[in-house]
């Protein structure tokens, strides 16, 4: 694709975004049900395209270039298409994130200010090899009234193209151009320079890739580079609970960003807790490293300074013994990635100090870090998890794809009236009300 | 200042931010009242420093390097210190923006998720020559629990330093280091590279300067480059009201970003409206340009294509006649800067179509664009106006300086329970409740 082709697609998305912003929820939701119907009806077409991707991936697997896990993620055989159709319908049924009155204030008599949720505009997304990611991101974008530029992994190229075409056919004219597919890496680089047209970038992928995006664009970026999550076993912990949570947080699905990478243990309970915990981890094939004080209690390899800030995404874990809750908080704030942490303690006050003290998107008390997820949070679905601290933090659902507009209804008010030597005062009085453009002069 | 000095200051701000995040509102507000008292008590010190800035600026004014307007903005003589003291007290008295429960949801029995507002962390600000800007930004940062790096204009160096020192002395240990002053342009460049430490940049100044910041950092930037605002006089407008609003929006304070730069007039009322309007503008020394169709009705200079996207910040205005509401919306979305627009019409439906259709932070019906301002909106005070579409849009007050954290209270729940072949379902039920870290196992 040439530079001009990319610009044409992005310009079409910009035009579509302005139309989408005025489309009522009923139409956006109906379009999504049509997408679900179309995917359901065109299973053959999707599976045929998917088989080509899987066959190509299996060839590369044999050459040692891909992992079995990647091939598994790619494969849409089995019940995966059912869940995709189901997911689109569930997004359609979510409460409308647009048109919500976030605040309403009488500035003066007949001068009312409303803050109302609206779509962001054009969202650029780059995502990994699972073809269901394309459908999920497109569905969330349409429901939230945003136009979207989609760039999937090259491994899933055939599946993505088939799904994209089905989505576009099912939503023709509602409005045209709201979803755009780009396929080459150089298109992504062009996208990074289009800060006049693209309002938000949401990359998902390796740390290096997300970092590359952040370093090479002035468009706001939502996402996370790393998930270095912690479980802190406090001196007041229920040690049985601590063992169960620490195990679930590591082994239930180690490849994901909300799995724990470092276990912090209060010195007062280290001797009681660690021997049993280490035994349990070993039964689950977890490779362990520890600080010097951990190694005084259990026989594990020595952790290096670099280990404390490493994301493994695998059955590996580092253990550190800390002298106090303050030291645990300091460790997290120094070595963590502001993603998700959990404290295990029976002391509510100590839980609060840890939870307020660590500067992370999600902080849990007596629960596994693995709960940090848009679906589990009840957000319906997620477009990603953000470790940035502006706009949206943690799991990002439909609400994270909205911004707001200020609507002011007057009857001819001038600022001159409220300025100068004898200024009229403002009322500034909050009230319950929805914006509708009804104020007429003299009313 | 060396690279190391800048790093030391930013590191101190980072440490202070973690402490500030746990400080109750009573302490933050008390610290602000102490700042107000200290500025009140040390008027001499401030005015002496300010006199040095004003004297230096007047010398440069004589050499033709500065404008009288700049010297006036700089000067704190007269009642300006009173308003500064008053402003700090009013920020102290604002409702606490932190600790607000934004949502609460039962994920399951004894598994409750809270979304609560928290400070962003470390905010870097670069602002223009008015020394009251330093106090305002520092006050809003402290109230919202954020550490702040302050860089003011070099014209106000003595005033800024005096005010900064008084603020720091008045807030010593609450916590130390929460406000940091940097003074050289190269310190700003160093700041732009510190994306690990600085969470948000808020530049105020010329379009070129804000654009430079946006292009040279991967830190999120909040602000606006331009204010190309429009008033659209619809065919259903009350033309008397239209004339008053269009005049106020241009001449009440032409130097600011929410002043109108382009007047759009529906073709049906152009002949009725424009002759009188042009006469009124001329009485107020406004330089006018117009499109060809404007020039058929009134005698003004021809506008060029570049004029439509120009911000004058002065008594200059461009006029365009449009055939329809749709053309007016298109003009704004093509040439505007997403800042503030106003439609003058007696037809509520047409007002709604314009207001929904234009993609700007603030859209008004029958009111002057000059109302787009944090104080007038009732936000207490503003740190700036954002034309970006993520995080905060339009006038930004205390709320724009916050983000949120997700707090989950459990009693040992594991994700394994909610996954696999026989997964336990989630409840996902919203409830009214405030987070307090009280859930203990077995309770």
mmCIF file of C-alpha atoms in Angstrom, chain A residues 14 18 21-22 105 107 111 113 115-116 118-122 195-196 199-200 211 214-215 217-218 220 238 241 244-246 248 252 330 333 338 345-349 351-372 374-379 388-396 399 402-420 426 428 435-442, chain B residues 14 18 21-22 105 107 111 113 115-116 118-122 195-196 199-200 211 214-215 217-218 220 238 241 244-246 248 252 330 333 338 345-349 351-372 374-379 388-396 399 402-420 426 428 435-442:
data_model
loop_
_atom_site.group_PDB
_atom_site.id
_atom_site.type_symbol
_atom_site.label_atom_id
_atom_site.label_comp_id
_atom_site.label_asym_id
_atom_site.label_seq_id
_atom_site.Cartn_x
_atom_site.Cartn_y
_atom_site.Cartn_z
ATOM 1 C CA UNK A 14 -12.293 10.637 9.706
ATOM 2 C CA UNK A 18 -18.200 12.518 12.233
ATOM 3 C CA UNK A 21 -20.912 10.455 16.399
ATOM 4 C CA UNK A 22 -24.500 11.393 15.558
ATOM 5 C CA UNK A 105 -24.777 23.135 36.014
ATOM 6 C CA UNK A 107 -24.184 29.017 35.257
ATOM 7 C CA UNK A 111 -27.526 29.584 30.959
ATOM 8 C CA UNK A 113 -23.841 23.875 30.955
ATOM 9 C CA UNK A 115 -20.886 17.768 30.055
ATOM 10 C CA UNK A 116 -21.903 14.837 27.879
ATOM 11 C CA UNK A 118 -19.196 11.476 23.049
ATOM 12 C CA UNK A 119 -16.936 9.229 20.950
ATOM 13 C CA UNK A 120 -13.235 10.028 20.668
ATOM 14 C CA UNK A 121 -13.164 9.941 16.852
ATOM 15 C CA UNK A 122 -10.615 7.846 14.963
ATOM 16 C CA UNK A 195 -1.625 13.152 14.481
ATOM 17 C CA UNK A 196 -4.085 15.492 12.764
ATOM 18 C CA UNK A 199 -7.097 10.670 17.972
ATOM 19 C CA UNK A 200 -5.863 7.658 19.920
ATOM 20 C CA UNK A 211 7.476 1.148 23.533
ATOM 21 C CA UNK A 214 5.095 5.400 22.269
ATOM 22 C CA UNK A 215 8.485 6.707 21.202
ATOM 23 C CA UNK A 217 4.236 9.326 17.673
ATOM 24 C CA UNK A 218 2.690 12.424 19.160
ATOM 25 C CA UNK A 220 -1.935 9.750 22.608
ATOM 26 C CA UNK A 238 -3.983 -15.949 56.502
ATOM 27 C CA UNK A 241 -5.193 -18.081 51.694
ATOM 28 C CA UNK A 244 -3.756 -20.332 47.276
ATOM 29 C CA UNK A 245 -3.761 -16.775 45.883
ATOM 30 C CA UNK A 246 -0.008 -16.789 45.169
ATOM 31 C CA UNK A 248 -3.439 -18.983 41.258
ATOM 32 C CA UNK A 252 -3.562 -20.311 36.413
ATOM 33 C CA UNK A 330 8.752 0.776 48.127
ATOM 34 C CA UNK A 333 6.877 1.422 43.361
ATOM 35 C CA UNK A 338 2.013 0.136 37.706
ATOM 36 C CA UNK A 345 -3.573 -9.660 55.139
ATOM 37 C CA UNK A 346 -6.248 -9.979 57.814
ATOM 38 C CA UNK A 347 -5.516 -6.429 59.020
ATOM 39 C CA UNK A 348 -7.772 -3.924 57.230
ATOM 40 C CA UNK A 349 -5.641 -0.945 58.215
ATOM 41 C CA UNK A 351 -4.361 -3.475 53.644
ATOM 42 C CA UNK A 352 -5.406 0.156 53.196
ATOM 43 C CA UNK A 353 -1.860 1.435 53.686
ATOM 44 C CA UNK A 354 -0.541 -0.935 51.018
ATOM 45 C CA UNK A 355 -3.392 -0.236 48.596
ATOM 46 C CA UNK A 356 -3.146 3.558 48.911
ATOM 47 C CA UNK A 357 0.648 3.476 48.893
ATOM 48 C CA UNK A 358 1.334 1.520 45.714
ATOM 49 C CA UNK A 359 0.990 3.537 42.522
ATOM 50 C CA UNK A 360 -0.643 0.902 40.299
ATOM 51 C CA UNK A 361 -3.782 0.798 38.168
ATOM 52 C CA UNK A 362 -5.315 -2.119 40.124
ATOM 53 C CA UNK A 363 -4.647 -2.985 43.770
ATOM 54 C CA UNK A 364 -6.336 -5.962 45.391
ATOM 55 C CA UNK A 365 -6.869 -7.161 48.950
ATOM 56 C CA UNK A 366 -7.068 -10.927 49.447
ATOM 57 C CA UNK A 367 -7.657 -11.762 45.769
ATOM 58 C CA UNK A 368 -5.580 -13.019 42.849
ATOM 59 C CA UNK A 369 -3.909 -10.484 40.514
ATOM 60 C CA UNK A 370 -5.491 -12.465 37.667
ATOM 61 C CA UNK A 371 -8.820 -10.666 38.278
ATOM 62 C CA UNK A 372 -7.434 -7.560 36.499
ATOM 63 C CA UNK A 374 -12.219 -6.063 31.585
ATOM 64 C CA UNK A 375 -14.575 -9.027 31.464
ATOM 65 C CA UNK A 376 -14.024 -9.941 35.140
ATOM 66 C CA UNK A 377 -14.414 -6.270 36.120
ATOM 67 C CA UNK A 378 -17.832 -6.282 34.460
ATOM 68 C CA UNK A 379 -16.850 -3.887 31.678
ATOM 69 C CA UNK A 388 -0.520 4.940 31.743
ATOM 70 C CA UNK A 389 -2.031 7.335 34.252
ATOM 71 C CA UNK A 390 -4.104 9.607 32.038
ATOM 72 C CA UNK A 391 -7.423 9.070 30.203
ATOM 73 C CA UNK A 392 -8.009 5.425 31.176
ATOM 74 C CA UNK A 393 -6.233 3.195 33.674
ATOM 75 C CA UNK A 394 -6.268 -0.576 34.094
ATOM 76 C CA UNK A 395 -8.706 -2.640 31.987
ATOM 77 C CA UNK A 396 -10.261 -0.403 29.311
ATOM 78 C CA UNK A 399 -16.080 3.991 28.632
ATOM 79 C CA UNK A 402 -15.323 7.913 24.984
ATOM 80 C CA UNK A 403 -14.484 11.513 25.759
ATOM 81 C CA UNK A 404 -16.905 14.376 26.433
ATOM 82 C CA UNK A 405 -18.156 17.634 25.005
ATOM 83 C CA UNK A 406 -19.367 20.728 26.859
ATOM 84 C CA UNK A 407 -22.789 21.928 25.663
ATOM 85 C CA UNK A 408 -23.932 25.374 26.769
ATOM 86 C CA UNK A 409 -27.547 26.483 26.314
ATOM 87 C CA UNK A 410 -28.099 30.233 26.609
ATOM 88 C CA UNK A 411 -30.438 32.935 25.429
ATOM 89 C CA UNK A 412 -27.931 35.380 24.090
ATOM 90 C CA UNK A 413 -25.641 35.870 27.117
ATOM 91 C CA UNK A 414 -22.479 37.957 26.675
ATOM 92 C CA UNK A 415 -19.284 37.634 28.710
ATOM 93 C CA UNK A 416 -19.158 41.430 28.951
ATOM 94 C CA UNK A 417 -22.109 41.223 31.366
ATOM 95 C CA UNK A 418 -20.066 39.097 33.771
ATOM 96 C CA UNK A 419 -16.871 41.184 33.571
ATOM 97 C CA UNK A 420 -15.755 44.744 34.241
ATOM 98 C CA UNK A 426 -22.543 33.376 38.250
ATOM 99 C CA UNK A 428 -22.810 27.798 39.395
ATOM 100 C CA UNK A 435 -28.977 18.060 27.576
ATOM 101 C CA UNK A 436 -31.368 18.691 24.784
ATOM 102 C CA UNK A 437 -30.915 21.723 22.576
ATOM 103 C CA UNK A 438 -34.129 23.478 23.496
ATOM 104 C CA UNK A 439 -33.330 26.870 24.935
ATOM 105 C CA UNK A 440 -34.796 29.696 22.874
ATOM 106 C CA UNK A 441 -34.500 33.406 23.512
ATOM 107 C CA UNK A 442 -37.325 34.843 25.591
ATOM 108 C CA UNK B 14 8.355 11.656 42.375
ATOM 109 C CA UNK B 18 3.715 9.142 46.520
ATOM 110 C CA UNK B 21 -1.356 10.733 47.296
ATOM 111 C CA UNK B 22 -2.048 9.536 50.853
ATOM 112 C CA UNK B 105 -19.601 -3.294 41.667
ATOM 113 C CA UNK B 107 -18.169 -9.051 41.142
ATOM 114 C CA UNK B 111 -15.661 -9.662 45.983
ATOM 115 C CA UNK B 113 -14.568 -3.674 42.965
ATOM 116 C CA UNK B 115 -13.036 2.715 41.014
ATOM 117 C CA UNK B 116 -11.748 5.653 43.023
ATOM 118 C CA UNK B 118 -6.548 9.491 42.848
ATOM 119 C CA UNK B 119 -3.893 12.040 41.824
ATOM 120 C CA UNK B 120 -1.995 11.581 38.563
ATOM 121 C CA UNK B 121 1.466 11.893 40.134
ATOM 122 C CA UNK B 122 4.069 14.282 38.751
ATOM 123 C CA UNK B 195 8.769 9.816 30.557
ATOM 124 C CA UNK B 196 9.484 7.367 33.374
ATOM 125 C CA UNK B 199 3.081 11.598 34.142
ATOM 126 C CA UNK B 200 1.587 14.613 32.350
ATOM 127 C CA UNK B 211 3.434 22.053 19.138
ATOM 128 C CA UNK B 214 3.919 17.690 21.582
ATOM 129 C CA UNK B 215 6.430 16.745 18.907
ATOM 130 C CA UNK B 217 8.047 13.949 24.099
ATOM 131 C CA UNK B 218 6.309 10.647 24.687
ATOM 132 C CA UNK B 220 1.004 12.723 27.542
ATOM 133 C CA UNK B 238 -32.589 36.282 16.249
ATOM 134 C CA UNK B 241 -28.947 38.573 19.534
ATOM 135 C CA UNK B 244 -24.543 41.145 20.257
ATOM 136 C CA UNK B 245 -22.998 37.696 20.670
ATOM 137 C CA UNK B 246 -20.755 38.067 17.599
ATOM 138 C CA UNK B 248 -18.870 40.159 22.480
ATOM 139 C CA UNK B 252 -14.670 41.727 24.763
ATOM 140 C CA UNK B 330 -18.200 21.190 7.467
ATOM 141 C CA UNK B 333 -14.659 20.629 11.165
ATOM 142 C CA UNK B 338 -11.735 21.805 18.047
ATOM 143 C CA UNK B 345 -30.646 30.130 16.134
ATOM 144 C CA UNK B 346 -34.222 30.067 17.405
ATOM 145 C CA UNK B 347 -34.693 26.544 16.045
ATOM 146 C CA UNK B 348 -33.838 23.954 18.704
ATOM 147 C CA UNK B 349 -33.564 21.130 16.208
ATOM 148 C CA UNK B 351 -29.123 24.000 17.149
ATOM 149 C CA UNK B 352 -28.849 20.325 18.081
ATOM 150 C CA UNK B 353 -27.693 19.323 14.609
ATOM 151 C CA UNK B 354 -24.929 21.942 14.701
ATOM 152 C CA UNK B 355 -23.878 21.119 18.263
ATOM 153 C CA UNK B 356 -23.741 17.355 17.705
ATOM 154 C CA UNK B 357 -22.117 17.772 14.301
ATOM 155 C CA UNK B 358 -19.116 19.935 15.157
ATOM 156 C CA UNK B 359 -16.235 18.075 16.717
ATOM 157 C CA UNK B 360 -15.143 20.676 19.278
ATOM 158 C CA UNK B 361 -14.566 20.625 23.036
ATOM 159 C CA UNK B 362 -17.230 23.290 23.731
ATOM 160 C CA UNK B 363 -20.305 24.014 21.620
ATOM 161 C CA UNK B 364 -22.741 26.741 22.608
ATOM 162 C CA UNK B 365 -26.269 27.691 21.618
ATOM 163 C CA UNK B 366 -27.122 31.402 21.791
ATOM 164 C CA UNK B 367 -24.134 32.379 23.947
ATOM 165 C CA UNK B 368 -20.725 33.962 23.403
ATOM 166 C CA UNK B 369 -17.690 31.715 22.772
ATOM 167 C CA UNK B 370 -15.944 33.686 25.528
ATOM 168 C CA UNK B 371 -17.768 31.597 28.153
ATOM 169 C CA UNK B 372 -15.315 28.715 27.501
ATOM 170 C CA UNK B 374 -12.792 27.079 33.862
ATOM 171 C CA UNK B 375 -13.937 29.822 36.184
ATOM 172 C CA UNK B 376 -17.077 30.592 34.158
ATOM 173 C CA UNK B 377 -17.821 26.848 33.886
ATOM 174 C CA UNK B 378 -17.784 26.654 37.697
ATOM 175 C CA UNK B 379 -14.646 24.509 37.863
ATOM 176 C CA UNK B 388 -7.035 17.136 22.647
ATOM 177 C CA UNK B 389 -9.731 14.469 22.787
ATOM 178 C CA UNK B 390 -8.405 12.153 25.477
ATOM 179 C CA UNK B 391 -8.201 12.497 29.272
ATOM 180 C CA UNK B 392 -9.653 16.034 29.597
ATOM 181 C CA UNK B 393 -11.348 18.270 27.051
ATOM 182 C CA UNK B 394 -12.062 22.007 27.108
ATOM 183 C CA UNK B 395 -11.366 23.960 30.312
ATOM 184 C CA UNK B 396 -9.435 21.747 32.737
ATOM 185 C CA UNK B 399 -10.900 16.903 38.045
ATOM 186 C CA UNK B 402 -6.952 13.278 38.718
ATOM 187 C CA UNK B 403 -6.994 9.728 37.431
ATOM 188 C CA UNK B 404 -8.365 6.625 39.170
ATOM 189 C CA UNK B 405 -7.335 3.363 40.718
ATOM 190 C CA UNK B 406 -9.261 0.077 40.853
ATOM 191 C CA UNK B 407 -9.527 -1.354 44.379
ATOM 192 C CA UNK B 408 -10.715 -4.946 44.759
ATOM 193 C CA UNK B 409 -11.741 -6.344 48.162
ATOM 194 C CA UNK B 410 -11.928 -10.113 48.344
ATOM 195 C CA UNK B 411 -11.624 -12.945 50.812
ATOM 196 C CA UNK B 412 -9.133 -15.083 48.990
ATOM 197 C CA UNK B 413 -10.848 -15.548 45.603
ATOM 198 C CA UNK B 414 -8.941 -17.333 42.832
ATOM 199 C CA UNK B 415 -9.456 -16.847 39.085
ATOM 200 C CA UNK B 416 -9.271 -20.622 38.676
ATOM 201 C CA UNK B 417 -12.737 -20.800 40.295
ATOM 202 C CA UNK B 418 -14.209 -18.625 37.525
ATOM 203 C CA UNK B 419 -12.487 -20.433 34.620
ATOM 204 C CA UNK B 420 -12.327 -23.901 33.142
ATOM 205 C CA UNK B 426 -19.797 -13.413 38.143
ATOM 206 C CA UNK B 428 -21.407 -7.945 38.191
ATOM 207 C CA UNK B 435 -14.209 1.853 49.347
ATOM 208 C CA UNK B 436 -12.673 1.177 52.691
ATOM 209 C CA UNK B 437 -10.213 -1.676 53.061
ATOM 210 C CA UNK B 438 -12.264 -3.737 55.468
ATOM 211 C CA UNK B 439 -12.960 -7.144 53.927
ATOM 212 C CA UNK B 440 -11.452 -9.959 55.991
ATOM 213 C CA UNK B 441 -11.593 -13.651 55.258
ATOM 214 C CA UNK B 442 -14.520 -15.450 56.821
#
